mmCIF file of C-alpha atoms in Angstrom:
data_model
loop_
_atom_site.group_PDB
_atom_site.id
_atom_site.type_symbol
_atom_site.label_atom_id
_atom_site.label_comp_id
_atom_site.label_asym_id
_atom_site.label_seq_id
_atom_site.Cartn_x
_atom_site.Cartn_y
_atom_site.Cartn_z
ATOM 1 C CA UNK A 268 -0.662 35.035 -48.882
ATOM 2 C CA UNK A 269 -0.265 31.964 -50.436
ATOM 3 C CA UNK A 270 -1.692 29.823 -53.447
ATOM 4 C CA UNK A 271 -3.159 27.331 -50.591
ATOM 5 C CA UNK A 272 -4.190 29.297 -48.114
ATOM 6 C CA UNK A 273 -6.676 31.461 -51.339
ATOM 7 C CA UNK A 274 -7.699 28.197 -52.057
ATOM 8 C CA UNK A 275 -8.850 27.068 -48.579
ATOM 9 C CA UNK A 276 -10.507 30.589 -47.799
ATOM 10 C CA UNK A 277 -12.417 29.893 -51.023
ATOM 11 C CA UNK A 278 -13.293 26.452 -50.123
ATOM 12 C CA UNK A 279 -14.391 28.157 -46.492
ATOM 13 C CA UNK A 280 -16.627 30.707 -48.242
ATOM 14 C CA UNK A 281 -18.248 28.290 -50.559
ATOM 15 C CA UNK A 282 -19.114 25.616 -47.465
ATOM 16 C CA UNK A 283 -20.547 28.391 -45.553
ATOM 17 C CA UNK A 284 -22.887 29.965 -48.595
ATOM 18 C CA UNK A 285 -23.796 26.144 -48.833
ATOM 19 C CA UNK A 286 -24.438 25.869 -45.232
ATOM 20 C CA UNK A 287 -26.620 29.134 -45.601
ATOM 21 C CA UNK A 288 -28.687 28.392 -48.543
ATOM 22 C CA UNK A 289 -29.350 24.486 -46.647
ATOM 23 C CA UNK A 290 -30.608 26.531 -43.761
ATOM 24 C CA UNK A 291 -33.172 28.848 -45.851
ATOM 25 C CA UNK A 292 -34.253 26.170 -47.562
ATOM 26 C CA UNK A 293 -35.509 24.220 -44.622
ATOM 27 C CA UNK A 294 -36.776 27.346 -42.959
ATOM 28 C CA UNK A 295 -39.413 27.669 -46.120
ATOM 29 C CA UNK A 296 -39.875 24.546 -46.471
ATOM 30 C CA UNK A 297 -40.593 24.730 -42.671
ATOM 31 C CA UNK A 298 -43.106 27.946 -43.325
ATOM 32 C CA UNK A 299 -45.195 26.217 -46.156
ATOM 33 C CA UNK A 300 -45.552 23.506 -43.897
ATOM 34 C CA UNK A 301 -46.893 25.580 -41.631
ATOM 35 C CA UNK A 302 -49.444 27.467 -44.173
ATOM 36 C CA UNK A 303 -51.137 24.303 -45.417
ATOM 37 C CA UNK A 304 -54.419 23.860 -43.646
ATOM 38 C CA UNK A 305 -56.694 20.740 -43.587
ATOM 39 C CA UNK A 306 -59.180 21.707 -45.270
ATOM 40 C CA UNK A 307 -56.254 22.123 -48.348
ATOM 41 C CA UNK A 308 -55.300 18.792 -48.044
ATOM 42 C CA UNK A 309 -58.186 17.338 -47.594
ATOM 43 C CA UNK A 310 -59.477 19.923 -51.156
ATOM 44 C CA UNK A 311 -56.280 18.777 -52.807
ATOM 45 C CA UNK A 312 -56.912 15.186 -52.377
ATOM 46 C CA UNK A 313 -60.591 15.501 -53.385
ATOM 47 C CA UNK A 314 -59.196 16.174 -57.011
ATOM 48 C CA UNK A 315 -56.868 13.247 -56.921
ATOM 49 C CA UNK A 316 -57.168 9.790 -59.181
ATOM 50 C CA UNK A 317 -56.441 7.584 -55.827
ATOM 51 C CA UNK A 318 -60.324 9.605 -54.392
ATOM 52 C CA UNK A 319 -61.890 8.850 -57.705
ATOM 53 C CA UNK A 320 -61.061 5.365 -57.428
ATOM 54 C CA UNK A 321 -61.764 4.726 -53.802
ATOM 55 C CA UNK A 322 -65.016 6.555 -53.816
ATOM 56 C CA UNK A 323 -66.014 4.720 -56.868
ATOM 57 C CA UNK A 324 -64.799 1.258 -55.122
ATOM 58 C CA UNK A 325 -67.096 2.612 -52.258
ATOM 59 C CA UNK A 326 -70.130 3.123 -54.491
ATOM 60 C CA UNK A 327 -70.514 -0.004 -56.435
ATOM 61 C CA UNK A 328 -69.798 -1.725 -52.954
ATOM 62 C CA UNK A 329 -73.207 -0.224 -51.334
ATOM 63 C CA UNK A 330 -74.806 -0.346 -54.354
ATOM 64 C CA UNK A 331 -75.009 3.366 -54.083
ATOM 65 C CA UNK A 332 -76.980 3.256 -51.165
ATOM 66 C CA UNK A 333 -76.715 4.322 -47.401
ATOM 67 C CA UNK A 334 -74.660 1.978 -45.881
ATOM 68 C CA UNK A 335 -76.814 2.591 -42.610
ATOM 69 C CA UNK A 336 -80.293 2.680 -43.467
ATOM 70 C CA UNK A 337 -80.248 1.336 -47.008
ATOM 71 C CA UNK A 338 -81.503 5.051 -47.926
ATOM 72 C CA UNK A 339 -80.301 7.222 -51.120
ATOM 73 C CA UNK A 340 -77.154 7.926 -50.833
ATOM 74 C CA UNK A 341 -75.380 11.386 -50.324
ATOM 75 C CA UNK A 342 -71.771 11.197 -49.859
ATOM 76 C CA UNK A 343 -69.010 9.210 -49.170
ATOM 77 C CA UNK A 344 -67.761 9.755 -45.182
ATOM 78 C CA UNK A 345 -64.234 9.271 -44.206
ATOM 79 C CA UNK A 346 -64.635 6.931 -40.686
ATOM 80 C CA UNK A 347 -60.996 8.516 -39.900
ATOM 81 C CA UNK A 348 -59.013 11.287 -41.582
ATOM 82 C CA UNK A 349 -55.384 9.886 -42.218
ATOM 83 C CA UNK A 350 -52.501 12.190 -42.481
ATOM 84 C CA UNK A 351 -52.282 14.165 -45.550
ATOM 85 C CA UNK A 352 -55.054 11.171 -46.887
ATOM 86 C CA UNK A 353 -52.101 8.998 -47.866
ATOM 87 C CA UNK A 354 -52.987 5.587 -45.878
ATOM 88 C CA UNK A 355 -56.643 6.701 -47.369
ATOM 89 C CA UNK A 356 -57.916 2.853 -48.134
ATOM 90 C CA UNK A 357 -61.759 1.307 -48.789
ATOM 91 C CA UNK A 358 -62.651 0.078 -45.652
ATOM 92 C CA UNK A 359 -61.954 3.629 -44.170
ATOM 93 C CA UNK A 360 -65.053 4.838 -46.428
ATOM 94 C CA UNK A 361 -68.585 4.622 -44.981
ATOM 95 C CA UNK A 362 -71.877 5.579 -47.954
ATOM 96 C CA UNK A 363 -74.425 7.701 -46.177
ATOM 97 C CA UNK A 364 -77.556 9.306 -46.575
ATOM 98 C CA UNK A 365 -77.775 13.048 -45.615
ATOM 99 C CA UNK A 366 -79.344 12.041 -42.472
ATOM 100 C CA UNK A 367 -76.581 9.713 -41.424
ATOM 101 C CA UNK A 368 -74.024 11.612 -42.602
ATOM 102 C CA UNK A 369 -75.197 14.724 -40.273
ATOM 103 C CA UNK A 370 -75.405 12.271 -37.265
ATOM 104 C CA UNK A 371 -71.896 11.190 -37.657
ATOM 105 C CA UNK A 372 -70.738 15.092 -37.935
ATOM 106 C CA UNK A 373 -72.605 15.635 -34.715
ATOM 107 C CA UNK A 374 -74.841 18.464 -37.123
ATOM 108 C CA UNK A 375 -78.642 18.258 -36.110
ATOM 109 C CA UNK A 376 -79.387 20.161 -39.445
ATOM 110 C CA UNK A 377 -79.130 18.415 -42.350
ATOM 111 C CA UNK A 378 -79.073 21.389 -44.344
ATOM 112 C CA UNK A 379 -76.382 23.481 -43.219
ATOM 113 C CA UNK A 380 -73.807 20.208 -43.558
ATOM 114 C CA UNK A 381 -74.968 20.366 -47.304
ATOM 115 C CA UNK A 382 -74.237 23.391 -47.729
ATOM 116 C CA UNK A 383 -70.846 22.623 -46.660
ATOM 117 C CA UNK A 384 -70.071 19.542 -48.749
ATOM 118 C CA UNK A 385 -66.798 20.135 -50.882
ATOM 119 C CA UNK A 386 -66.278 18.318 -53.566
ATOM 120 C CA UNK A 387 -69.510 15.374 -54.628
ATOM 121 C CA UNK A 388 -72.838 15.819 -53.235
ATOM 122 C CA UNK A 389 -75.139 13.290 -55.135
ATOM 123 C CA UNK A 390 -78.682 11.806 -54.206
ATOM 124 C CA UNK A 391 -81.147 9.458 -56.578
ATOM 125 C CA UNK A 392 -84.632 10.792 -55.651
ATOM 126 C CA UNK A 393 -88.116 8.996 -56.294
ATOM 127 C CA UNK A 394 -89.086 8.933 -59.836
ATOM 128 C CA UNK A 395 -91.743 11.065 -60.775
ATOM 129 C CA UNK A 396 -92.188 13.234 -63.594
ATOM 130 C CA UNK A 397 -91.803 16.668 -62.305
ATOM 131 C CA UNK A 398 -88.791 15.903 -60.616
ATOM 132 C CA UNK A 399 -85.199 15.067 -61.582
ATOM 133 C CA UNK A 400 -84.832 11.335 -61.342
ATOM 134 C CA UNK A 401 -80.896 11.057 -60.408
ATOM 135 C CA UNK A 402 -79.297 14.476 -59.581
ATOM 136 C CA UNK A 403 -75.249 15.079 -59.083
ATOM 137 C CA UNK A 404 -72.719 17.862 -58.423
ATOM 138 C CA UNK A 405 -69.269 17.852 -59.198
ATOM 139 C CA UNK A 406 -67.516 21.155 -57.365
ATOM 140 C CA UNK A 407 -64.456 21.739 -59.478
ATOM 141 C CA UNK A 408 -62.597 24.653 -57.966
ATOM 142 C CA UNK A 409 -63.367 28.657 -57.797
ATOM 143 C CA UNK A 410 -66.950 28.315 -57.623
ATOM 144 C CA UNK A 411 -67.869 26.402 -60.487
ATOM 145 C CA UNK A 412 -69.361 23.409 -60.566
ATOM 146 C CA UNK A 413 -71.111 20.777 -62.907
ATOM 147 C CA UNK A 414 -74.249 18.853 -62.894
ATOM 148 C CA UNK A 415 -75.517 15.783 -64.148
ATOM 149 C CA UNK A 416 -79.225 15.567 -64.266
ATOM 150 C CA UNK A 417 -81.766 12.601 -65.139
ATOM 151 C CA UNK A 418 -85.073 13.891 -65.696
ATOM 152 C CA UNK A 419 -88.338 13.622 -68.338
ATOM 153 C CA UNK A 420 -87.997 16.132 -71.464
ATOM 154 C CA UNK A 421 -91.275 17.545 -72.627
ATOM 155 C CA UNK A 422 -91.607 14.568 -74.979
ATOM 156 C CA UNK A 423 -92.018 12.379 -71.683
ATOM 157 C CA UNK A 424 -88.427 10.707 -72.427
ATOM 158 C CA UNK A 425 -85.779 10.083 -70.365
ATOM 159 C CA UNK A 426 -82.472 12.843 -70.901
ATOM 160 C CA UNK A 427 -79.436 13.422 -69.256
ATOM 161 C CA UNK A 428 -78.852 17.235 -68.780
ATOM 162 C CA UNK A 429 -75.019 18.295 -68.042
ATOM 163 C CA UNK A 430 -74.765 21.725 -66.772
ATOM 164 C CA UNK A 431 -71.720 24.100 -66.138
ATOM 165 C CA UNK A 432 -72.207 26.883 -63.736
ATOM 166 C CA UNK A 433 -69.120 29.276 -64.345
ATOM 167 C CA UNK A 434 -68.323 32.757 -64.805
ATOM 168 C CA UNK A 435 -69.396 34.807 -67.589
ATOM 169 C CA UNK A 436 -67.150 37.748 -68.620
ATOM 170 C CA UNK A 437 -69.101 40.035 -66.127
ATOM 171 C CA UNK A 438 -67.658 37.743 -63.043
ATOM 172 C CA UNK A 439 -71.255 36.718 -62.812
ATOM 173 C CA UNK A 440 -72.431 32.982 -62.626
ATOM 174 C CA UNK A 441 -74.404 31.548 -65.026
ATOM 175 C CA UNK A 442 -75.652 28.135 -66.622
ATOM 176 C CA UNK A 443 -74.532 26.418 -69.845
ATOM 177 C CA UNK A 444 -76.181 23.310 -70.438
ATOM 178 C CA UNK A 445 -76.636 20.554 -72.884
ATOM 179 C CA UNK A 446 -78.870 17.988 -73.072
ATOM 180 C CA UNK A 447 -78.764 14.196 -74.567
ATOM 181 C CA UNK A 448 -82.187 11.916 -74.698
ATOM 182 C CA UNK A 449 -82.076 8.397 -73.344
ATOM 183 C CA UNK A 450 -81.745 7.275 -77.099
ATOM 184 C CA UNK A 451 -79.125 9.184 -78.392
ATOM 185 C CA UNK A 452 -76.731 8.256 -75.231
ATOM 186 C CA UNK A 453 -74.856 5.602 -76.195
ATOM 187 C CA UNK A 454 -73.505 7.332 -79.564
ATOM 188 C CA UNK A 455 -73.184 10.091 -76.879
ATOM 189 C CA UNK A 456 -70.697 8.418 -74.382
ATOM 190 C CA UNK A 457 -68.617 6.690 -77.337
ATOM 191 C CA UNK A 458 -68.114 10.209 -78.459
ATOM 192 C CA UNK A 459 -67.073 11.917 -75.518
ATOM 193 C CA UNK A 460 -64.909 9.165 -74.503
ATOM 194 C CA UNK A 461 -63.019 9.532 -77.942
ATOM 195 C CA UNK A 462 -62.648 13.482 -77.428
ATOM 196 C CA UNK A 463 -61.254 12.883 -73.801
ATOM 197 C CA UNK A 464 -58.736 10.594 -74.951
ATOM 198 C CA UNK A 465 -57.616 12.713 -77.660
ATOM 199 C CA UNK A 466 -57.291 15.267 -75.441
ATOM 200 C CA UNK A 467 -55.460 13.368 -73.744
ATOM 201 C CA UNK A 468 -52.702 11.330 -76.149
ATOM 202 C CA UNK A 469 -52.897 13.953 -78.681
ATOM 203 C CA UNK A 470 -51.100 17.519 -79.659
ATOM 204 C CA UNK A 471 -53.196 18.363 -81.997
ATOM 205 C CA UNK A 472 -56.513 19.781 -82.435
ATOM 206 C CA UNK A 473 -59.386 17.853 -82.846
ATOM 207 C CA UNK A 474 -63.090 18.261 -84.221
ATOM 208 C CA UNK A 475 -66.004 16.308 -84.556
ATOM 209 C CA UNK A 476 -69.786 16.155 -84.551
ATOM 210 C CA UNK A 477 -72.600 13.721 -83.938
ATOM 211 C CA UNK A 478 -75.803 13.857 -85.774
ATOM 212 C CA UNK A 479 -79.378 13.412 -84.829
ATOM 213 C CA UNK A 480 -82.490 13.601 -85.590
ATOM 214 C CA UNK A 481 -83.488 16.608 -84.129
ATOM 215 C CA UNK A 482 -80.317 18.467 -83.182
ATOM 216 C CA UNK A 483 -76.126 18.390 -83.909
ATOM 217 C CA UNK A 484 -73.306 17.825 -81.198
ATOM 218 C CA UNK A 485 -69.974 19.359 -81.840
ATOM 219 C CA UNK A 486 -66.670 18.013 -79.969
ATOM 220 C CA UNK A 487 -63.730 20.407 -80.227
ATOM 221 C CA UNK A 488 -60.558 19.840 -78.895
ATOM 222 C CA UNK A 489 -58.798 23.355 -77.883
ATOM 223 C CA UNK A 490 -56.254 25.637 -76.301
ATOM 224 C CA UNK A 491 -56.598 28.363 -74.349
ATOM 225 C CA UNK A 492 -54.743 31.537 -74.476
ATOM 226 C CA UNK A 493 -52.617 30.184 -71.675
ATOM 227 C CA UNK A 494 -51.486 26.712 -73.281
ATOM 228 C CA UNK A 495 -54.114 24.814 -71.210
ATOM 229 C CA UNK A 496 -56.001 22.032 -73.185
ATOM 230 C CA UNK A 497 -59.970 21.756 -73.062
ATOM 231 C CA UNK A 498 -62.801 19.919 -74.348
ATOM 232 C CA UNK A 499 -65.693 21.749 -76.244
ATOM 233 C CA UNK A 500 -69.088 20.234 -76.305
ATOM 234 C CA UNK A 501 -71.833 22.233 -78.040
ATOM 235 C CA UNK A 502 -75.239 20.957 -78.867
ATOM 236 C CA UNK A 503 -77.120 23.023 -81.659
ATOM 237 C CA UNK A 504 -81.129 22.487 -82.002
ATOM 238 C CA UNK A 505 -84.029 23.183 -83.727
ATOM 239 C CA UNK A 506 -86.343 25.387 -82.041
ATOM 240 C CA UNK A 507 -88.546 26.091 -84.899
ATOM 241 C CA UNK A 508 -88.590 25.954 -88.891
ATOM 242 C CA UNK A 509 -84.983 27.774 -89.723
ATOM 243 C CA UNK A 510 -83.932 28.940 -85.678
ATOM 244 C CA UNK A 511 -81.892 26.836 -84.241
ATOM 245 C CA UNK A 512 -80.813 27.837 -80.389
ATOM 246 C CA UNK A 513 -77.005 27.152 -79.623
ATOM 247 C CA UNK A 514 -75.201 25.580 -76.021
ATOM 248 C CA UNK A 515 -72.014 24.710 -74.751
ATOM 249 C CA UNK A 516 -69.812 23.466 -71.820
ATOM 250 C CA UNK A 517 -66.574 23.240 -71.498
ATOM 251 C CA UNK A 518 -64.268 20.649 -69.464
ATOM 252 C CA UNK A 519 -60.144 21.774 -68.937
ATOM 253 C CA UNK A 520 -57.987 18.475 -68.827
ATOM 254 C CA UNK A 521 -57.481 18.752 -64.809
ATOM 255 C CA UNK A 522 -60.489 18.776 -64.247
ATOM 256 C CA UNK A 523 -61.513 16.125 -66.575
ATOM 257 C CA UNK A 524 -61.491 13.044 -63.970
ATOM 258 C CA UNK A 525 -63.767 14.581 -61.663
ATOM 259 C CA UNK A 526 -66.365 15.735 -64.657
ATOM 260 C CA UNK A 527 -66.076 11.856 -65.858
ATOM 261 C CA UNK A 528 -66.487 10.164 -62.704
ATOM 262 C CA UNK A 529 -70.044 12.729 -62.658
ATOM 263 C CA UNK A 530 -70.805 11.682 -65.856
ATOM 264 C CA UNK A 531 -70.334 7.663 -65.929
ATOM 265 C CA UNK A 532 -72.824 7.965 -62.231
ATOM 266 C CA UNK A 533 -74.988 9.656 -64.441
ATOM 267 C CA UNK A 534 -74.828 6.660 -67.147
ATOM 268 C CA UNK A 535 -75.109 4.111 -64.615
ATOM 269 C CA UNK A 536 -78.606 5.103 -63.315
ATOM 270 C CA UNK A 537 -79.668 4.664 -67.349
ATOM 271 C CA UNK A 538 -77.940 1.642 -67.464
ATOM 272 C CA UNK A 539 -75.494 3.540 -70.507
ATOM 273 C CA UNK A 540 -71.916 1.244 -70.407
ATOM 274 C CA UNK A 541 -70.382 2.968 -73.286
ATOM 275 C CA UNK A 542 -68.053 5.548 -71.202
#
């Protein structure tokens, strides 16, 4: 055998492992295709920018209220689902009330299609005392969610109360919550919005703490055992003469868009432009 004809045998062998590896490629490709599900696309795109924008557009356009009936709003309803959301544009968005929004789902109870809201669920409701004056939840993945609450403290002032419901260490759920009064919310929102952005621009750790006159927030920048970047916010307060009770929540950089969007809604209703 010659020199040439090794040399076009090996030039054979390496076209047809090409040829083979091409065709397994496009067969997975072909089988992940085939696993992706709606309701993934549809969860996937719920965490995206280009959602946080349009829903927002959406919003401020009603004035957050039903579109329909000029009610409180709910939710923002998709008038068509586009393929894999990507021609997703404003005018495709429709603001509804929970009873509008179960009418155009074809669901005569309102209650079992808010159950099954997946990603922002938020309603004003009428202001009285005993009740939370602007309520919403942000779902952001494996259970957990946060919520932004308006309501009276004991003092009879306005507060915004931000709530994580996550895991403990048990696998049980539970509720970590801080709370800011009406006054103390613009020093609040500067704060925060300095944290997030060194978060995000910044390798290094970062601390820092807000003082007032009755409690002490703390703003920690931090990693997590596996590399992942997160926001501490602890608020420390006096309960009585030398006790002082301890809180915290904690926001992971993907899921920081979604927590802010929450949070400047939340600032909005009190009229806060700081974020």
């Amino acid at each position: 055998m010659t020199e040439a004809h090794v040399v076009i045998i090996l030039t054979e062998l390496i076209l047809l492992i090409s040829i083979l590896w091409l065709c397994k490629k496009n067969l997975r490709e072909k089988n992940t295709q085939i696993k992706e599900t709606p309701e993934k696309d549809y969860a996937d795109y719920l965490q995206s920018k280009h959602w946080e924008g349009l829903r927002k557009k959406a919003l401020e356009r009603a004035d957050y209220k039903c579109e329909l009936c000029k009610g409180s709003y709910a939710a923002v309803h998709h008038i068509r689902y586009p393929k894999k959301y990507q021609g997703d544009h404003l005018d495709n968005l429709l603001v509804v009330c929970e009873k509008c929004h179960a009418k155009l789902h074809g669901i005569r109870d309102e209650t079992a299609f808010q159950n099954s809201e997946s990603q922002h669920t938020a309603k004003k409701i009428p202001l009285k005392a005993s009740e939370k004056l602007f309520s919403e939840e942000v779902v952001k993945g494996s259970g957990c969610a946060y919520f932004f609450d308006v309501e009276y403290s004991p003092a009879g002032e306005k507060q915004l109360v931000i709530t994580e419901d996550r895991p403990s260490k048990q696998n049980t759920f539970g509720d970590y919550r801080i709370s800011v009064t009406e006054a103390n919310l613009n020093t609040f929102a500067r704060q925060i919005r300095t944290t997030f952005e060194m978060m995000t621009t910044q390798n290094e750790l970062y601390s820092e703490k807000l003082l007032t006159s009755d409690r002490t927030y703390f703003f920690d920048v931090k990693i997590a055992v596996n590399g992942r970047k997160y926001v501490a916010i602890a608020e420390s307060k006096r309960i009585a003469p030398g006790s002082f009770e301890r809180s915290s929540i904690t926001v992971f950089e993907n899921v920081m868009h979604p927590f802010a969007s929450g949070l400047e809604n939340a600032f909005k209703f009190l009229n806060i432009s700081s974020f």
